[in-house]
Amino acid sequence: MKKLLLPLSVFLILFLTSCGADVPVEIDDSENIAKLEQIKQDSLLAVVEKAKQDSINALLDEVKVSLYKHSGLDFDMDGWCHNGGMASQPTVREVNGYHEKREFKASAGVYVQKVKIEGNVGNVNIEFTDNKDNIVHKIEDYTLDGSLSFSTENLRGDNGMTKELKERDYANWFSKAAKIVIQYKDSTIFEGVWRSNERYRQF
């Protein structure tokens, strides 16, 4: 029995000594504290960023942009109307799915008549540019409460001549616009483009 205890005792002493060899005598907590502080800061930033993104997503759901196209009339380069009986009955219709697609290219004889922005959000910037990215109109720190719309002339044919009707939301710059960007603070919540193809305006 004594012969068994002696080797066992030596083994236990060696084992305990080897386990204790890796344990530092002094533990410096400053590095661990710095790491924990960094983890805490990163977590906080992630929470703030997620909250910001959630609010932007909520605004995306809140704001809707609709585009309306004018069709049913054909004009030559000089602005003369050339489609007879249809000339007095052009149509203005909403472009289906524009808010989701954010792009519209008109067919021959069609131009963008109107844009409508709907929603309830404050402090938005709205910018309209032409097809060369020149700013044609800009609205800053605007409170959107319900809807806001801009339109160009509603063209009608009258015995070969062109009659221009101006709606209540007529804006003299809108016929030059080809892009809209809506921003909230430093985030873009909507960006859409369109291209009219009505020769009278010669875009």
XYZ file of C-alpha atoms in Angstrom:
203
model
C 0.000 0.000 0.000
C 2.849 2.389 0.887
C 4.485 1.554 -2.461
C 1.316 2.691 -4.258
C 0.915 5.885 -2.235
C 4.402 7.197 -2.964
C 4.148 7.282 -6.782
C 0.598 8.633 -6.484
C 1.780 11.460 -4.222
C 4.612 12.362 -6.611
C 2.159 12.380 -9.524
C -0.265 14.667 -7.679
C 2.517 17.099 -6.716
C 3.779 17.275 -10.324
C 0.248 17.696 -11.680
C -0.621 20.530 -9.294
C 2.682 22.260 -9.961
C 2.213 22.107 -13.732
C -1.361 23.476 -13.502
C -0.251 26.411 -11.411
C 2.589 27.315 -13.769
C 0.234 29.095 -16.220
C -1.479 31.255 -13.598
C 0.093 34.768 -13.520
C 1.084 36.092 -10.165
C -0.428 39.520 -10.903
C -3.590 40.018 -12.990
C -3.903 43.283 -14.981
C -7.644 44.058 -15.291
C -7.232 47.309 -17.276
C -6.992 45.470 -20.616
C -10.095 43.394 -19.852
C -11.999 46.499 -18.745
C -11.054 48.280 -22.013
C -12.262 45.298 -24.050
C -15.544 45.166 -22.151
C -16.017 48.924 -22.646
C -15.404 48.561 -26.388
C -17.933 45.710 -26.615
C -20.451 47.868 -24.767
C -19.841 50.834 -27.115
C -20.148 48.628 -30.223
C -23.416 47.179 -28.912
C -24.773 50.649 -28.209
C -23.840 51.858 -31.698
C -25.516 48.791 -33.201
C -28.715 49.543 -31.251
C -28.666 53.210 -32.347
C -28.029 52.244 -35.988
C -30.866 49.707 -35.917
C -33.242 52.275 -34.414
C -32.244 54.742 -37.132
C -32.787 52.161 -39.866
C -36.145 51.160 -38.380
C -37.280 54.796 -38.415
C -36.167 55.163 -42.048
C -38.035 51.978 -42.966
C -41.115 53.374 -41.242
C -40.773 56.541 -43.338
C -40.425 54.449 -46.479
C -43.755 52.863 -45.620
C -45.243 56.253 -44.792
C -44.231 58.183 -47.941
C -45.671 57.292 -51.364
C -44.758 58.856 -54.702
C -47.185 58.587 -57.637
C -46.522 59.590 -61.236
C -49.191 60.488 -63.808
C -48.744 60.268 -67.572
C -50.498 62.302 -70.255
C -51.309 60.474 -73.482
C -53.665 60.537 -76.452
C -52.084 63.428 -78.362
C -49.389 63.489 -81.053
C -47.412 66.635 -81.806
C -44.838 67.514 -84.422
C -41.577 69.362 -83.740
C -43.367 72.706 -84.029
C -46.055 71.780 -81.516
C -48.899 71.146 -83.954
C -51.404 68.478 -82.915
C -51.884 65.679 -85.504
C -54.396 63.099 -84.296
C -57.799 64.466 -85.213
C -60.791 63.500 -83.072
C -58.712 62.185 -80.172
C -57.162 65.609 -79.770
C -59.888 66.893 -77.465
C -59.877 63.759 -75.272
C -56.347 63.035 -74.027
C -56.010 60.881 -70.924
C -54.116 61.448 -67.687
C -53.522 58.195 -65.818
C -51.384 57.039 -62.913
C -48.281 55.061 -63.862
C -48.880 51.656 -62.284
C -46.255 50.538 -59.767
C -44.066 53.626 -60.089
C -43.419 53.861 -56.324
C -41.918 50.362 -56.334
C -40.170 50.457 -59.752
C -38.984 54.071 -59.387
C -38.488 54.339 -63.117
C -40.729 55.251 -66.052
C -39.940 55.670 -69.740
C -42.797 57.080 -71.770
C -43.811 55.795 -75.191
C -44.306 58.088 -78.183
C -46.791 60.902 -77.639
C -46.703 60.524 -73.833
C -45.248 62.873 -71.247
C -45.242 63.037 -67.451
C -48.084 65.332 -66.448
C -47.877 65.210 -62.667
C -46.136 63.867 -59.567
C -47.876 63.426 -56.210
C -46.132 62.847 -52.866
C -48.259 61.490 -50.020
C -47.427 60.955 -46.362
C -47.003 62.550 -42.957
C -43.422 63.365 -42.035
C -41.496 66.485 -41.099
C -38.095 67.881 -42.021
C -37.821 66.363 -45.481
C -35.835 67.753 -48.387
C -37.288 67.297 -51.879
C -35.129 67.863 -54.944
C -36.082 67.777 -58.629
C -33.419 67.569 -61.321
C -33.477 67.407 -65.125
C -32.056 64.557 -67.207
C -28.572 66.111 -66.901
C -28.758 66.257 -63.076
C -29.197 70.032 -62.987
C -31.421 71.140 -60.096
C -34.691 72.619 -61.361
C -36.452 72.910 -57.994
C -35.589 72.267 -54.351
C -37.650 72.294 -51.122
C -35.861 72.141 -47.761
C -37.106 71.252 -44.249
C -40.614 70.652 -45.512
C -43.390 69.170 -43.384
C -45.394 66.775 -45.532
C -48.897 66.678 -44.128
C -51.182 64.751 -46.440
C -50.129 65.306 -50.042
C -48.099 67.601 -52.250
C -48.286 67.626 -56.053
C -46.769 69.421 -59.030
C -47.918 69.337 -62.634
C -47.059 70.763 -66.015
C -49.490 71.992 -68.677
C -52.374 69.717 -69.583
C -52.155 69.819 -73.377
C -55.276 69.673 -75.538
C -55.679 69.771 -79.289
C -57.899 72.466 -80.821
C -58.208 72.367 -84.640
C -54.542 71.513 -85.049
C -53.432 74.105 -82.512
C -52.235 73.268 -79.002
C -54.224 74.467 -76.013
C -52.406 74.526 -72.662
C -54.499 74.159 -69.512
C -52.893 74.804 -66.129
C -54.172 72.903 -63.105
C -54.103 74.210 -59.514
C -50.804 72.453 -58.820
C -49.123 73.801 -61.980
C -45.415 74.583 -61.601
C -43.559 76.298 -64.447
C -40.388 74.259 -63.778
C -41.989 70.802 -63.663
C -41.840 70.128 -67.426
C -38.024 70.161 -67.112
C -37.918 67.669 -64.215
C -36.852 64.056 -64.796
C -35.870 62.904 -61.315
C -37.072 63.271 -57.730
C -35.068 62.646 -54.551
C -36.646 62.801 -51.080
C -34.329 62.878 -48.078
C -34.888 62.718 -44.340
C -31.862 64.095 -42.460
C -28.893 62.371 -44.126
C -30.850 59.410 -45.531
C -32.559 59.098 -48.908
C -36.033 57.649 -48.445
C -37.088 57.829 -52.119
C -35.367 58.318 -55.473
C -37.142 57.943 -58.800
C -36.600 58.888 -62.450
C -38.759 59.291 -65.531
C -38.368 60.133 -69.177
C -41.023 61.881 -71.239
C -41.223 61.107 -74.948
C -43.474 63.846 -76.213
C -41.787 65.615 -79.110
C -43.406 68.950 -78.383
C -41.200 69.342 -75.303
C -38.101 68.074 -77.120
C -36.423 66.406 -74.110
